[in-house]
Amino acid sequence: MSVQLFAMTCGWVTMPMKMLIYGTEGKLKIPVPVYFIRHPQGTVLFDSGLSMRVQSDGAKALGPLEPYFDIHFEENEEVSARLADVDMDPAKIDFLVSSHLHFDHCGGNDLIPNARWIIQKREWEAATIPESIAANSYDPADFDLGHDRVEADGEHDVFGDGTVRCIPTHGHTPGHQSMAIETDSGPVVLCGDACYLRQTIEEMRLPSRSGIYDEAAMIASLEKLRSLQKAGARLMYGHDPEFWSDVPQAPVALA
Ligand SMILES: [Zn+2]
């Protein structure tokens, strides 16, 4: 059996376009993607989407971020419900990988209670310092849940065979990571927020200040993603609604 990859939309968020691409106007409704990976030696979830607090209370649950976001997150769009589409019990997921600790990427961590949690060491460290929690808009209620934690310091090969790898793409946050997967149909890279939209990488258009922790690191990460793309990888952009409209959803495999 080879590695299978599934995409799941776990809600939508409407936000100011300029937060995604600096210098633009208006709003954009963006998908909240979660990915499930089935490897012969275990199962992996890449990100967990929005919290159930957000499903019940909407943007109010986001505290200081409330003014910027409209939430569209219905019952059964949460990751634990979506995993039923691939016959996966959320309590039996082996590894939960967080790209980073923003509310739309780790809000569902409590729905994946027994997984080993893989996060970049730098991201975790930033999430333990009060000033840094505030500066990066983290909410420890999303992720400080006592998971058995693996702190990756750079690249991390989940199964030791090169097929499912966390790759550091710092810049959006202190320790953002993406995921590179070798599938039968070729390499796929789950960008996370290292690359919000197709336009981000094709035109090198960065987000507004709120979406950047370290601009030079973010540009270097985009260059790294671009070189992976040139080498044949299919890039899965973090929040691109137009791109996402053609992505097959679980239970149909993406690759
Ligand atoms: Zn983010």
Coordinates of C-alpha atoms and ligand atoms in Angstrom, one line a residue:
M1 CA 0.0 0.0 0.0
S2 CA 1.3 3.4 -0.8
V3 CA 0.7 6.8 0.7
Q4 CA -2.8 8.2 0.2
L5 CA -3.8 11.9 0.7
F6 CA -7.3 13.3 1.3
A7 CA -8.4 16.9 1.5
M8 CA -11.3 18.1 3.7
T9 CA -12.9 21.5 3.9
C10 CA -13.6 22.2 7.6
G11 CA -15.5 25.5 7.3
W12 CA -14.9 28.9 5.7
V13 CA -13.8 32.3 6.9
T14 CA -14.4 35.7 5.3
M15 CA -11.6 38.2 5.9
P16 CA -10.1 41.4 4.5
M17 CA -8.3 40.7 1.2
K18 CA -5.4 42.9 2.3
M19 CA -4.6 40.6 5.2
L20 CA -3.9 38.0 2.5
I21 CA -2.3 40.2 -0.2
Y22 CA -1.0 43.6 1.0
G23 CA -2.3 46.5 -1.0
T24 CA -5.6 45.0 -2.1
E25 CA -9.2 45.8 -1.1
G26 CA -12.4 44.1 -0.3
K27 CA -13.0 40.7 1.4
L28 CA -12.4 37.1 0.4
K29 CA -14.2 34.0 1.6
I30 CA -11.5 31.4 2.1
P31 CA -11.6 27.6 2.8
V32 CA -10.2 26.1 6.0
P33 CA -8.4 23.0 4.7
V34 CA -7.4 19.9 6.7
Y35 CA -5.5 17.0 5.2
F36 CA -5.6 13.3 6.2
I37 CA -2.7 11.0 5.2
R38 CA -2.8 7.2 5.3
H39 CA 0.6 5.6 5.3
P40 CA 1.3 1.9 5.6
Q41 CA 2.7 2.5 9.1
G42 CA 0.1 4.9 10.4
T43 CA -2.2 7.9 10.0
V44 CA -1.5 11.6 10.0
L45 CA -3.6 14.7 10.1
F46 CA -2.1 18.0 8.8
D47 CA -3.9 20.8 10.7
S48 CA -7.2 20.5 12.5
G49 CA -9.2 23.5 11.4
L50 CA -11.5 25.6 13.6
S51 CA -12.5 25.1 17.3
M52 CA -16.0 24.0 18.3
R53 CA -16.1 27.3 20.3
V54 CA -16.0 29.0 16.9
Q55 CA -18.8 26.8 15.6
S56 CA -21.0 27.7 18.6
D57 CA -20.1 31.4 19.1
G58 CA -18.8 32.5 15.7
A59 CA -16.1 35.2 15.5
K60 CA -16.8 36.2 19.2
A61 CA -14.8 33.1 20.1
L62 CA -11.7 34.8 18.5
G63 CA -11.4 37.5 21.1
P64 CA -9.3 40.4 19.8
L65 CA -9.5 39.0 16.2
E66 CA -13.3 39.2 16.1
P67 CA -13.6 42.4 14.1
Y68 CA -11.6 40.9 11.2
F69 CA -13.4 37.6 10.5
D70 CA -16.8 36.3 9.6
I71 CA -17.2 32.6 10.3
H72 CA -19.1 30.0 8.2
F73 CA -18.7 26.8 10.2
E74 CA -21.7 24.5 10.3
E75 CA -22.4 21.4 12.3
N76 CA -20.6 18.3 10.8
E77 CA -17.9 20.5 9.1
E78 CA -15.6 19.9 12.1
V79 CA -12.6 17.7 11.5
S80 CA -13.9 14.8 13.6
A81 CA -17.1 14.6 11.5
R82 CA -15.2 14.9 8.2
L83 CA -12.9 12.0 9.2
A84 CA -16.0 9.7 9.0
D85 CA -15.8 10.2 5.2
V86 CA -12.6 8.2 5.3
D87 CA -13.8 5.8 7.9
M88 CA -11.3 7.1 10.4
D89 CA -11.9 7.3 14.2
P90 CA -10.4 10.7 15.3
A91 CA -9.4 9.1 18.6
K92 CA -7.2 6.6 16.6
I93 CA -5.1 9.1 14.5
D94 CA -1.4 8.4 15.1
F95 CA 0.1 11.8 14.4
L96 CA -1.3 15.3 14.4
V97 CA 0.9 17.9 12.6
S98 CA 0.3 21.6 13.2
S99 CA 1.6 23.9 10.5
H100 CA 1.4 26.7 13.1
L101 CA -0.8 27.8 16.0
H102 CA -3.3 30.2 14.4
F103 CA -7.0 29.6 15.3
D104 CA -7.9 28.1 11.9
H105 CA -5.1 25.5 11.9
C106 CA -5.1 24.1 15.4
G107 CA -8.6 24.9 16.7
G108 CA -9.7 21.3 16.3
N109 CA -6.7 19.8 18.2
D110 CA -9.0 18.8 21.1
L111 CA -11.0 16.6 18.6
I112 CA -7.9 14.5 18.0
P113 CA -7.1 13.6 21.6
N114 CA -4.7 10.7 21.4
A115 CA -2.4 11.6 18.6
R116 CA 1.3 12.4 19.0
W117 CA 1.5 16.1 18.2
I118 CA 4.3 17.3 15.8
I119 CA 5.1 21.0 15.9
Q120 CA 8.3 23.0 15.2
K121 CA 10.2 23.6 18.4
R122 CA 10.3 27.4 17.6
E123 CA 6.6 27.6 17.2
W124 CA 6.0 25.8 20.5
E125 CA 8.5 28.1 22.2
A126 CA 6.8 31.2 20.8
A127 CA 3.5 29.8 22.2
T128 CA 4.8 29.6 25.7
I129 CA 5.8 33.3 26.1
P130 CA 2.9 35.7 27.0
E131 CA 4.1 38.6 24.8
S132 CA 4.7 36.3 21.9
I133 CA 1.3 34.7 22.4
A134 CA -0.3 38.1 22.0
A135 CA 1.9 39.3 19.2
N136 CA 1.2 36.2 17.1
S137 CA -2.5 36.0 18.0
Y138 CA -2.3 32.6 19.5
D139 CA -5.0 31.2 21.8
P140 CA -3.6 28.5 24.1
A141 CA -7.1 27.1 24.6
D142 CA -6.7 25.8 21.0
F143 CA -3.5 23.8 21.5
D144 CA -2.3 23.7 25.1
L145 CA -4.1 20.4 25.8
G146 CA -1.4 18.0 27.0
H147 CA -0.8 16.1 23.8
D148 CA 2.3 13.9 23.7
R149 CA 4.5 16.5 21.8
V150 CA 7.2 16.0 19.3
E151 CA 9.2 19.3 18.9
A152 CA 10.8 19.2 15.5
D153 CA 13.9 21.3 15.0
G154 CA 13.9 21.7 11.2
E155 CA 12.9 18.9 8.8
H156 CA 11.1 15.9 10.4
D157 CA 10.6 12.6 8.6
V158 CA 7.4 11.2 10.2
F159 CA 7.8 7.5 9.2
G160 CA 11.6 7.5 8.5
D161 CA 11.1 6.6 4.9
G162 CA 11.0 10.1 3.3
T163 CA 7.4 9.8 2.2
V164 CA 5.8 12.2 4.8
R165 CA 8.0 15.0 5.9
C166 CA 7.5 18.2 7.8
I167 CA 9.5 21.0 6.2
P168 CA 10.2 24.2 8.0
T169 CA 8.8 27.3 6.2
H170 CA 9.2 29.9 8.9
G171 CA 8.2 33.5 8.4
H172 CA 4.4 33.7 8.7
T173 CA 4.9 32.7 12.3
P174 CA 8.1 31.9 14.2
G175 CA 8.0 28.2 13.5
H176 CA 5.6 27.6 10.6
Q177 CA 6.0 24.2 8.8
S178 CA 4.7 22.8 5.6
M179 CA 4.4 19.1 4.7
A180 CA 5.9 17.3 1.7
I181 CA 4.3 13.9 0.7
E182 CA 5.4 11.4 -1.9
T183 CA 2.4 9.9 -3.5
D184 CA 1.9 7.5 -6.4
S185 CA 1.0 10.4 -8.5
G186 CA 4.0 12.4 -7.5
P187 CA 5.2 14.8 -4.8
V188 CA 2.6 17.1 -3.1
V189 CA 3.4 20.0 -0.7
L190 CA 0.8 21.2 1.8
C191 CA 1.9 24.8 2.1
G192 CA -0.2 26.0 5.0
D193 CA 0.0 29.7 5.5
A194 CA 3.5 29.9 4.1
C195 CA 1.6 30.5 0.9
Y196 CA -2.0 31.7 1.2
L197 CA -2.9 31.9 -2.4
R198 CA -1.6 31.0 -5.9
Q199 CA -1.1 34.7 -6.5
T200 CA 1.2 34.9 -3.4
I201 CA 3.8 32.7 -5.0
E202 CA 3.3 33.5 -8.6
E203 CA 3.5 37.3 -8.1
M204 CA 5.5 37.2 -4.8
R205 CA 2.7 39.2 -3.1
L206 CA 3.0 39.1 0.7
P207 CA 0.2 39.6 3.2
S208 CA -0.2 42.7 5.3
R209 CA 1.9 43.0 8.5
S210 CA -0.5 41.0 10.5
G211 CA 0.3 37.9 8.4
I212 CA 4.1 38.2 8.7
Y213 CA 6.3 37.5 11.6
D214 CA 9.6 37.7 9.7
E215 CA 9.5 39.0 6.2
A216 CA 12.9 37.8 5.0
A217 CA 12.2 34.3 6.3
M218 CA 8.8 34.3 4.6
I219 CA 10.3 35.2 1.3
A220 CA 13.0 32.5 1.7
S221 CA 10.2 30.0 2.5
L222 CA 8.3 31.0 -0.7
E223 CA 11.5 30.6 -2.7
K224 CA 11.9 27.1 -1.2
L225 CA 8.3 26.2 -2.1
R226 CA 8.9 27.6 -5.6
S227 CA 12.0 25.3 -6.0
L228 CA 10.0 22.3 -4.9
Q229 CA 7.3 23.2 -7.5
K230 CA 10.0 23.5 -10.2
A231 CA 11.2 20.1 -9.2
G232 CA 7.8 18.7 -9.9
A233 CA 5.8 19.1 -6.6
R234 CA 2.1 20.0 -6.7
L235 CA 1.6 22.9 -4.3
M236 CA -1.5 23.0 -2.2
Y237 CA -2.0 26.7 -1.4
G238 CA -3.2 27.5 2.2
H239 CA -6.4 29.3 1.6
D240 CA -7.1 29.9 -2.1
P241 CA -10.8 29.5 -2.9
E242 CA -10.4 29.4 -6.7
F243 CA -7.7 26.8 -6.5
W244 CA -9.6 24.9 -3.9
S245 CA -12.8 24.6 -6.0
D246 CA -11.1 21.9 -8.2
V247 CA -9.6 19.9 -5.3
P248 CA -11.3 16.6 -4.8
Q249 CA -12.7 16.2 -1.3
A250 CA -12.7 13.1 0.9
P251 CA -13.7 10.3 0.5
V252 CA -12.2 10.8 -3.0
A253 CA -8.4 10.7 -2.6
L254 CA -6.5 13.8 -3.7
A255 CA -3.5 11.7 -4.5
Ligands
ZN1 ZN -1.8 31.6 9.9

